[in-house]
Amino acid sequence: MRFTHPDGTLVHLAYCTNVHPTEDVAGLLRHVRRFGAAVREHLGTDRLGMGLWLPAPVAAALSGASGERDLEELKRALDDHGLEVVTLNAFPYQGFHDPQVKKAVYQPDWTQPARLAYTLDCARLLARLLPPGVRRGSVSTLPLGWRAGWHDERQQRARAYLDRLAEGLAVLEEETGRTIRVGLEPEPGCAVETLDDAAERLAGVDARRLGVCLDACHLATGFEDPATAPERLAAAGLPIVKTQASAALHVADPADPATREALAAYAEDRFLHQVRERAASGRVAGRDDLPEALAGKRALPGAGPWRVHYHVPLHADPTPPLVTTHEQLTGTLRALFGGERALTDHVEAETYTWSVLPAGQRPEDEDQLARGLAAELRWVADRLRDIGLKEATA
């Protein structure tokens, strides 16, 4: 879907396909044809944006000379079903729907050449996939790596790879005439967790090519204020390359037995669900995963509200008495688009947890999933309209 900001900026809205298990080109093509087409039809829109997740083996296969035929087939599939791609999610490297992912999602990190090669493969592909008339694309990536052991030598090595990434993106623009920017996505527990971390660890990067992917769920989990996020990043010289429309779980009273029972249903084995607790003093404490926060020697005290990094469906309510950070997501969108000018042009709804939601909340089949994805996009589109954006028909 496309929207026009009052300043004339064309704003693209897509859903992220990392919700679909994808391990090869055939699987990618199936998801485009099956879900892209169905979600667009449920929305009743002429054009649907897909934020493709291309696992590293798929990106490598499509970007090589032998992948030309498959790439052309992908482009035809997008055209045939009224779909477009302006952004890619290159955070998970591969195996994102393995039985247990947890911290493996942060490997390889930005200290390793495989991460650079993968990201450049994605950038090259995106330059080929951008629709006619669209000259700028975005790619999101992990926030350098997991925080444990992130010392100065690793920071310097990662920075060297980011510099090489910027050089590669500049060459790509010269060759294709299309600008691809990469946004690092601050996330709880990572070397770049907060906006202050981004200002420190990404200081001096090539801001023409590199910036931040602002994930609303991650921002809310850390109890950061969405209203001030854009100005803080601007002060650090970091552009907002894209934003991910996402919501976390909010736990008003984590000591309440009924609340804890409801929350325990969200503990699962595949994804990491970092937890943050804010004390009355404003201090934020954290644990790396929900089971650790709930029980054991390192359980959080539950003296203040919790936020849980769990990308919950945007249009639905979780198990009572839990609620979501919908208000913070709306605030993030308002901060980005409610002023005189749009502060980014790519919005990606990213709820990848449909398959691990508590029993009774998971889709029963593929059509229910497609309807849920459409409902999320409709929810975000309504928020953008409320802010003053108009849906573009061309």
Short mmCIF file of C-alpha atoms in Angstrom, two decimals:
data_model
loop_
_atom_site.label_atom_id
_atom_site.label_comp_id
_atom_site.label_asym_id
_atom_site.label_seq_id
_atom_site.Cartn_x
_atom_site.Cartn_y
_atom_site.Cartn_z
CA MET A 1 0.00 0.00 0.00
CA ARG A 2 1.12 3.51 -0.73
CA PHE A 3 0.30 6.73 1.11
CA THR A 4 1.12 10.36 0.48
CA HIS A 5 2.29 12.58 3.31
CA PRO A 6 1.16 16.24 3.23
CA ASP A 7 4.73 17.19 2.30
CA GLY A 8 4.44 15.05 -0.85
CA THR A 9 6.54 12.12 0.38
CA LEU A 10 5.38 8.75 -0.93
CA VAL A 11 5.18 6.40 2.07
CA HIS A 12 5.18 2.64 1.43
CA LEU A 13 3.44 0.18 3.79
CA ALA A 14 4.32 -3.53 3.62
CA TYR A 15 4.17 -6.64 5.75
CA CYS A 16 7.33 -8.57 6.59
CA THR A 17 7.51 -12.11 5.21
CA ASN A 18 9.74 -13.44 7.98
CA VAL A 19 6.44 -14.76 9.33
CA HIS A 20 6.71 -17.47 6.66
CA PRO A 21 9.27 -20.31 6.93
CA THR A 22 11.49 -19.89 3.86
CA GLU A 23 14.55 -21.98 3.11
CA ASP A 24 14.74 -22.06 -0.70
CA VAL A 25 13.63 -20.17 -3.80
CA ALA A 26 10.65 -22.46 -4.35
CA GLY A 27 9.37 -21.68 -0.87
CA LEU A 28 9.83 -17.96 -1.43
CA LEU A 29 7.85 -18.08 -4.66
CA ARG A 30 5.08 -20.06 -2.98
CA HIS A 31 4.74 -17.51 -0.17
CA VAL A 32 4.59 -14.64 -2.65
CA ARG A 33 1.89 -16.32 -4.71
CA ARG A 34 -0.08 -17.80 -1.82
CA PHE A 35 0.06 -15.16 0.88
CA GLY A 36 0.87 -11.99 -1.05
CA ALA A 37 -2.09 -12.51 -3.33
CA ALA A 38 -4.45 -13.52 -0.49
CA VAL A 39 -3.51 -10.63 1.81
CA ARG A 40 -3.96 -8.13 -1.02
CA GLU A 41 -7.38 -9.56 -1.84
CA HIS A 42 -8.48 -9.46 1.80
CA LEU A 43 -7.41 -5.83 1.98
CA GLY A 44 -9.17 -4.97 -1.27
CA THR A 45 -6.23 -2.89 -2.45
CA ASP A 46 -4.72 -2.73 -5.93
CA ARG A 47 -1.17 -2.87 -4.63
CA LEU A 48 0.36 -4.64 -1.63
CA GLY A 49 3.86 -4.15 -0.31
CA MET A 50 5.85 -7.18 0.82
CA GLY A 51 8.95 -6.74 2.94
CA LEU A 52 10.71 -9.86 1.79
CA TRP A 53 12.90 -11.92 4.10
CA LEU A 54 15.49 -13.69 1.99
CA PRO A 55 17.57 -16.21 3.98
CA ALA A 56 21.26 -16.06 3.10
CA PRO A 57 21.24 -19.17 0.85
CA VAL A 58 18.27 -17.79 -1.07
CA ALA A 59 19.84 -14.34 -1.44
CA ALA A 60 23.09 -15.89 -2.64
CA ALA A 61 21.30 -18.12 -5.14
CA LEU A 62 19.23 -15.27 -6.58
CA SER A 63 22.11 -12.81 -6.80
CA GLY A 64 24.41 -15.18 -8.70
CA ALA A 65 24.48 -15.62 -12.46
CA SER A 66 22.70 -18.96 -12.17
CA GLY A 67 19.84 -17.31 -10.31
CA GLU A 68 18.80 -14.97 -13.12
CA ARG A 69 15.91 -17.17 -14.22
CA ASP A 70 14.58 -17.53 -10.67
CA LEU A 71 14.88 -13.77 -10.10
CA GLU A 72 12.89 -13.05 -13.24
CA GLU A 73 10.26 -15.55 -12.08
CA LEU A 74 10.07 -13.77 -8.73
CA LYS A 75 9.59 -10.43 -10.46
CA ARG A 76 6.82 -11.89 -12.62
CA ALA A 77 5.10 -13.39 -9.59
CA LEU A 78 5.13 -9.99 -7.86
CA ASP A 79 3.76 -8.24 -10.95
CA ASP A 80 1.12 -10.89 -11.62
CA HIS A 81 -0.34 -10.57 -8.11
CA GLY A 82 -0.21 -6.78 -7.68
CA LEU A 83 2.73 -6.88 -5.26
CA GLU A 84 5.75 -4.63 -4.83
CA VAL A 85 8.99 -4.74 -2.86
CA VAL A 86 10.78 -1.63 -1.58
CA THR A 87 12.28 -3.10 1.61
CA LEU A 88 13.97 -6.31 2.73
CA ASN A 89 14.46 -7.77 6.19
CA ALA A 90 18.04 -9.06 6.42
CA PHE A 91 18.15 -9.49 10.21
CA PRO A 92 17.70 -13.29 10.46
CA TYR A 93 20.46 -14.97 8.44
CA GLN A 94 18.65 -18.29 8.01
CA GLY A 95 16.70 -20.92 9.96
CA PHE A 96 14.35 -18.36 11.50
CA HIS A 97 11.64 -20.98 11.98
CA ASP A 98 13.85 -23.72 13.37
CA PRO A 99 12.43 -25.41 16.50
CA GLN A 100 14.74 -23.26 18.63
CA VAL A 101 16.18 -19.97 17.40
CA LYS A 102 16.73 -17.79 20.50
CA LYS A 103 20.18 -16.08 20.38
CA ALA A 104 21.19 -17.87 17.20
CA VAL A 105 19.31 -15.13 15.33
CA TYR A 106 22.24 -12.80 16.05
CA GLN A 107 24.72 -14.97 14.16
CA PRO A 108 26.67 -14.21 12.10
CA ASP A 109 27.03 -10.74 13.55
CA TRP A 110 28.72 -7.65 12.12
CA THR A 111 32.19 -8.84 13.14
CA GLN A 112 31.99 -11.59 10.51
CA PRO A 113 32.40 -11.32 6.72
CA ALA A 114 29.37 -13.54 6.11
CA ARG A 115 27.11 -10.78 7.45
CA LEU A 116 28.59 -8.24 5.03
CA ALA A 117 28.28 -10.61 2.07
CA TYR A 118 24.67 -11.44 2.91
CA THR A 119 23.65 -7.80 3.31
CA LEU A 120 25.25 -6.79 0.02
CA ASP A 121 23.52 -9.70 -1.72
CA CYS A 122 20.20 -8.40 -0.38
CA ALA A 123 20.99 -4.84 -1.46
CA ARG A 124 21.83 -5.94 -5.00
CA LEU A 125 18.62 -7.93 -5.24
CA LEU A 126 16.52 -5.09 -3.91
CA ALA A 127 17.94 -2.75 -6.54
CA ARG A 128 16.61 -5.23 -9.13
CA LEU A 129 13.23 -5.64 -7.43
CA LEU A 130 12.28 -1.98 -6.88
CA PRO A 131 9.15 -1.03 -8.85
CA PRO A 132 9.37 1.36 -11.78
CA GLY A 133 9.62 4.96 -10.64
CA VAL A 134 10.88 4.03 -7.16
CA ARG A 135 14.55 4.84 -6.79
CA ARG A 136 15.17 4.16 -3.09
CA GLY A 137 15.01 0.92 -1.12
CA SER A 138 15.77 -0.10 2.45
CA VAL A 139 17.27 -3.15 4.15
CA SER A 140 17.10 -3.77 7.90
CA THR A 141 19.84 -5.62 9.76
CA LEU A 142 20.80 -6.64 13.28
CA PRO A 143 22.18 -4.08 15.77
CA LEU A 144 25.83 -5.19 15.39
CA GLY A 145 25.47 -8.30 17.58
CA TRP A 146 24.56 -9.66 21.01
CA ARG A 147 25.96 -7.59 23.88
CA ALA A 148 27.90 -10.38 25.66
CA GLY A 149 31.61 -9.99 24.98
CA TRP A 150 31.11 -6.93 22.79
CA HIS A 151 34.48 -5.32 23.51
CA ASP A 152 36.37 -2.56 21.71
CA GLU A 153 38.12 -4.88 19.25
CA ARG A 154 34.80 -6.34 18.10
CA GLN A 155 33.32 -2.85 17.81
CA GLN A 156 36.23 -1.77 15.60
CA ARG A 157 35.91 -4.86 13.43
CA ALA A 158 32.18 -4.32 13.02
CA ARG A 159 32.74 -0.69 12.15
CA ALA A 160 35.21 -1.69 9.43
CA TYR A 161 32.59 -3.99 7.90
CA LEU A 162 29.96 -1.23 8.06
CA ASP A 163 32.36 1.08 6.22
CA ARG A 164 32.81 -1.60 3.56
CA LEU A 165 29.03 -1.96 3.39
CA ALA A 166 28.64 1.77 2.73
CA GLU A 167 31.27 1.58 0.00
CA GLY A 168 29.47 -1.33 -1.61
CA LEU A 169 26.15 0.53 -1.50
CA ALA A 170 27.75 3.55 -3.15
CA VAL A 171 29.07 1.37 -5.98
CA LEU A 172 25.64 -0.22 -6.34
CA GLU A 173 24.02 3.20 -6.70
CA GLU A 174 26.56 4.23 -9.32
CA GLU A 175 25.88 1.03 -11.29
CA THR A 176 22.08 0.98 -11.03
CA GLY A 177 20.98 4.55 -10.33
CA ARG A 178 19.05 3.28 -7.32
CA THR A 179 19.81 4.10 -3.69
CA ILE A 180 19.72 1.26 -1.18
CA ARG A 181 20.09 2.21 2.48
CA VAL A 182 20.66 -0.16 5.40
CA GLY A 183 19.15 0.43 8.83
CA LEU A 184 20.54 -1.20 11.97
CA GLU A 185 17.69 -2.19 14.28
CA PRO A 186 18.20 -1.47 18.01
CA GLU A 187 16.95 -4.42 20.05
CA PRO A 188 16.96 -5.32 23.77
CA GLY A 189 20.05 -7.27 24.79
CA CYS A 190 22.16 -6.26 21.80
CA ALA A 191 25.27 -4.13 21.39
CA VAL A 192 22.90 -1.43 20.14
CA GLU A 193 19.92 -1.76 22.48
CA THR A 194 18.82 1.83 22.99
CA LEU A 195 18.85 5.05 21.00
CA ASP A 196 21.77 6.22 23.15
CA ASP A 197 23.65 3.06 22.12
CA ALA A 198 22.90 3.86 18.49
CA ALA A 199 24.26 7.38 18.89
CA GLU A 200 27.45 6.02 20.48
CA ARG A 201 28.21 2.90 18.48
CA LEU A 202 27.07 4.16 15.07
CA ALA A 203 28.58 7.63 15.36
CA GLY A 204 30.22 8.78 12.14
CA VAL A 205 28.81 6.10 9.80
CA ASP A 206 28.04 7.16 6.24
CA ALA A 207 24.57 8.62 6.85
CA ARG A 208 23.84 8.69 3.13
CA ARG A 209 23.81 4.90 3.14
CA LEU A 210 23.42 3.77 6.77
CA GLY A 211 21.06 4.63 9.58
CA VAL A 212 18.52 3.10 11.94
CA CYS A 213 15.53 0.82 11.50
CA LEU A 214 13.19 2.02 14.25
CA ASP A 215 11.23 -0.95 15.58
CA ALA A 216 8.27 0.22 17.69
CA CYS A 217 8.14 -3.01 19.71
CA HIS A 218 11.80 -2.74 20.66
CA LEU A 219 11.43 0.95 21.48
CA ALA A 220 8.47 0.24 23.76
CA THR A 221 10.13 -2.76 25.42
CA GLY A 222 12.95 -0.49 26.57
CA PHE A 223 10.47 2.11 27.89
CA GLU A 224 11.88 4.67 25.47
CA ASP A 225 9.75 7.67 24.54
CA PRO A 226 8.61 7.47 20.91
CA ALA A 227 7.85 11.20 20.80
CA THR A 228 11.53 12.11 21.26
CA ALA A 229 13.06 9.24 19.26
CA PRO A 230 13.33 11.08 15.91
CA GLU A 231 15.01 14.16 17.35
CA ARG A 232 17.46 12.02 19.35
CA LEU A 233 18.47 10.14 16.22
CA ALA A 234 18.67 13.37 14.20
CA ALA A 235 20.96 14.87 16.84
CA ALA A 236 23.23 11.83 16.38
CA GLY A 237 23.23 12.29 12.60
CA LEU A 238 21.40 8.99 12.03
CA PRO A 239 18.56 8.84 9.48
CA ILE A 240 15.53 6.61 10.06
CA VAL A 241 15.87 4.28 7.09
CA LYS A 242 12.62 2.44 7.86
CA THR A 243 10.28 1.77 10.74
CA GLN A 244 8.76 -1.50 11.80
CA ALA A 245 5.18 -1.24 12.99
CA SER A 246 5.15 -3.72 15.86
CA ALA A 247 3.79 -4.00 19.39
CA ALA A 248 5.08 -5.56 22.61
CA LEU A 249 3.26 -7.05 25.59
CA HIS A 250 2.67 -4.64 28.48
CA VAL A 251 2.28 -6.06 31.99
CA ALA A 252 0.89 -3.51 34.43
CA ASP A 253 1.15 -5.70 37.56
CA PRO A 254 3.58 -8.60 37.06
CA ALA A 255 3.13 -9.69 40.69
CA ASP A 256 -0.57 -10.45 40.18
CA PRO A 257 -1.15 -14.24 40.00
CA ALA A 258 -3.72 -14.03 37.19
CA THR A 259 -1.38 -11.82 35.19
CA ARG A 260 1.53 -14.23 35.66
CA GLU A 261 -0.63 -17.16 34.60
CA ALA A 262 -1.62 -15.33 31.42
CA LEU A 263 1.98 -14.30 30.78
CA ALA A 264 3.32 -17.84 31.23
CA ALA A 265 1.30 -18.92 28.20
CA TYR A 266 3.54 -16.72 26.06
CA ALA A 267 6.76 -18.47 27.12
CA GLU A 268 7.81 -20.68 24.20
CA ASP A 269 10.88 -22.43 22.83
CA ARG A 270 11.55 -20.81 19.46
CA PHE A 271 12.08 -17.08 19.85
CA LEU A 272 13.80 -14.94 22.47
CA HIS A 273 11.42 -12.71 24.44
CA GLN A 274 13.48 -10.19 26.38
CA VAL A 275 11.79 -8.59 29.40
CA ARG A 276 12.30 -5.14 30.89
CA GLU A 277 10.96 -3.89 34.25
CA ARG A 278 10.78 -0.20 35.11
CA ALA A 279 11.08 0.71 38.77
CA ALA A 280 9.43 3.73 40.38
CA SER A 281 12.79 5.50 40.18
CA GLY A 282 12.74 5.09 36.41
CA ARG A 283 15.56 2.55 36.42
CA VAL A 284 15.05 -0.25 33.92
CA ALA A 285 16.16 -3.81 34.76
CA GLY A 286 16.07 -6.70 32.35
CA ARG A 287 16.28 -10.41 31.66
CA ASP A 288 17.13 -12.10 28.40
CA ASP A 289 14.02 -14.29 28.13
CA LEU A 290 10.52 -14.54 29.57
CA PRO A 291 10.98 -17.82 31.54
CA GLU A 292 14.05 -16.32 33.26
CA ALA A 293 12.06 -13.21 34.22
CA LEU A 294 9.18 -15.26 35.63
CA ALA A 295 10.99 -17.81 37.79
CA GLY A 296 14.32 -18.95 39.16
CA LYS A 297 17.19 -17.26 40.94
CA ARG A 298 17.23 -14.30 38.54
CA ALA A 299 13.48 -13.69 38.37
CA LEU A 300 12.55 -10.04 38.15
CA PRO A 301 10.99 -8.66 41.36
CA GLY A 302 7.76 -7.52 39.69
CA ALA A 303 7.74 -4.24 41.59
CA GLY A 304 7.08 -2.21 38.46
CA PRO A 305 5.50 -2.71 35.03
CA TRP A 306 7.04 -5.09 32.51
CA ARG A 307 7.41 -4.88 28.77
CA VAL A 308 8.00 -8.12 26.88
CA HIS A 309 9.67 -8.30 23.48
CA TYR A 310 6.94 -10.37 21.91
CA HIS A 311 5.69 -9.13 18.54
CA VAL A 312 1.95 -9.52 19.11
CA PRO A 313 -0.71 -9.04 16.39
CA LEU A 314 -1.36 -5.35 15.91
CA HIS A 315 -5.13 -5.48 15.56
CA ALA A 316 -5.97 -7.88 18.40
CA ASP A 317 -5.89 -7.93 22.19
CA PRO A 318 -3.74 -10.48 24.05
CA THR A 319 -4.86 -12.73 26.90
CA PRO A 320 -6.37 -10.54 29.67
CA PRO A 321 -5.24 -8.90 31.86
CA LEU A 322 -2.28 -8.40 29.51
CA VAL A 323 -2.38 -5.51 27.07
CA THR A 324 -0.15 -4.36 24.23
CA THR A 325 1.89 -1.27 23.48
CA HIS A 326 -0.51 -0.12 20.74
CA GLU A 327 -0.44 3.37 22.25
CA GLN A 328 3.35 3.51 21.94
CA LEU A 329 3.16 2.24 18.35
CA THR A 330 0.65 4.93 17.49
CA GLY A 331 2.95 7.45 19.16
CA THR A 332 5.87 6.22 17.07
CA LEU A 333 3.90 6.63 13.84
CA ARG A 334 2.75 10.07 14.94
CA ALA A 335 6.32 11.12 15.72
CA LEU A 336 7.45 9.99 12.27
CA PHE A 337 4.58 11.30 10.18
CA GLY A 338 2.65 13.85 12.27
CA GLY A 339 4.98 16.78 11.62
CA GLU A 340 5.51 19.04 8.65
CA ARG A 341 7.64 16.43 6.92
CA ALA A 342 7.80 12.66 6.85
CA LEU A 343 10.86 11.33 8.70
CA THR A 344 10.94 8.02 6.84
CA ASP A 345 9.17 6.55 3.83
CA HIS A 346 9.09 2.79 4.55
CA VAL A 347 6.76 1.19 7.13
CA GLU A 348 6.85 -2.57 7.63
CA ALA A 349 4.38 -4.47 9.82
CA GLU A 350 6.51 -7.15 11.45
CA THR A 351 4.63 -9.78 13.47
CA TYR A 352 6.52 -13.04 13.07
CA THR A 353 5.11 -14.86 16.10
CA TRP A 354 1.79 -16.10 14.73
CA SER A 355 2.90 -19.75 14.88
CA VAL A 356 3.93 -19.56 18.56
CA LEU A 357 1.04 -17.56 19.99
CA PRO A 358 -0.79 -19.19 22.93
CA ALA A 359 -3.26 -21.90 22.03
CA GLY A 360 -6.50 -20.44 20.76
CA GLN A 361 -4.80 -17.36 19.31
CA ARG A 362 -2.84 -19.06 16.53
CA PRO A 363 -4.28 -19.22 13.01
CA GLU A 364 -5.83 -22.59 12.26
CA ASP A 365 -4.85 -22.53 8.59
CA GLU A 366 -3.20 -20.43 5.91
CA ASP A 367 -6.32 -18.45 5.13
CA GLN A 368 -6.69 -17.40 8.76
CA LEU A 369 -3.08 -16.27 8.73
CA ALA A 370 -3.63 -14.25 5.54
CA ARG A 371 -6.72 -12.65 7.09
CA GLY A 372 -4.75 -11.80 10.22
CA LEU A 373 -1.92 -10.21 8.23
CA ALA A 374 -4.47 -8.17 6.28
CA ALA A 375 -6.13 -7.04 9.51
CA GLU A 376 -2.78 -5.85 10.84
CA LEU A 377 -2.08 -3.84 7.71
CA ARG A 378 -5.58 -2.36 7.84
CA TRP A 379 -4.92 -1.31 11.45
CA VAL A 380 -1.67 0.44 10.51
CA ALA A 381 -3.25 2.04 7.43
CA ASP A 382 -6.02 3.45 9.62
CA ARG A 383 -3.46 4.97 11.98
CA LEU A 384 -1.64 6.59 9.05
CA ARG A 385 -4.93 8.03 7.78
CA ASP A 386 -5.70 9.36 11.26
CA ILE A 387 -2.36 11.17 11.21
CA GLY A 388 -3.24 12.81 7.90
CA LEU A 389 -1.72 10.63 5.20
CA LYS A 390 -3.80 9.89 2.12
CA GLU A 391 -3.83 6.56 0.33
CA ALA A 392 -2.18 6.90 -3.07
CA THR A 393 -3.94 5.31 -6.01
CA ALA A 394 -1.10 5.50 -8.52
#
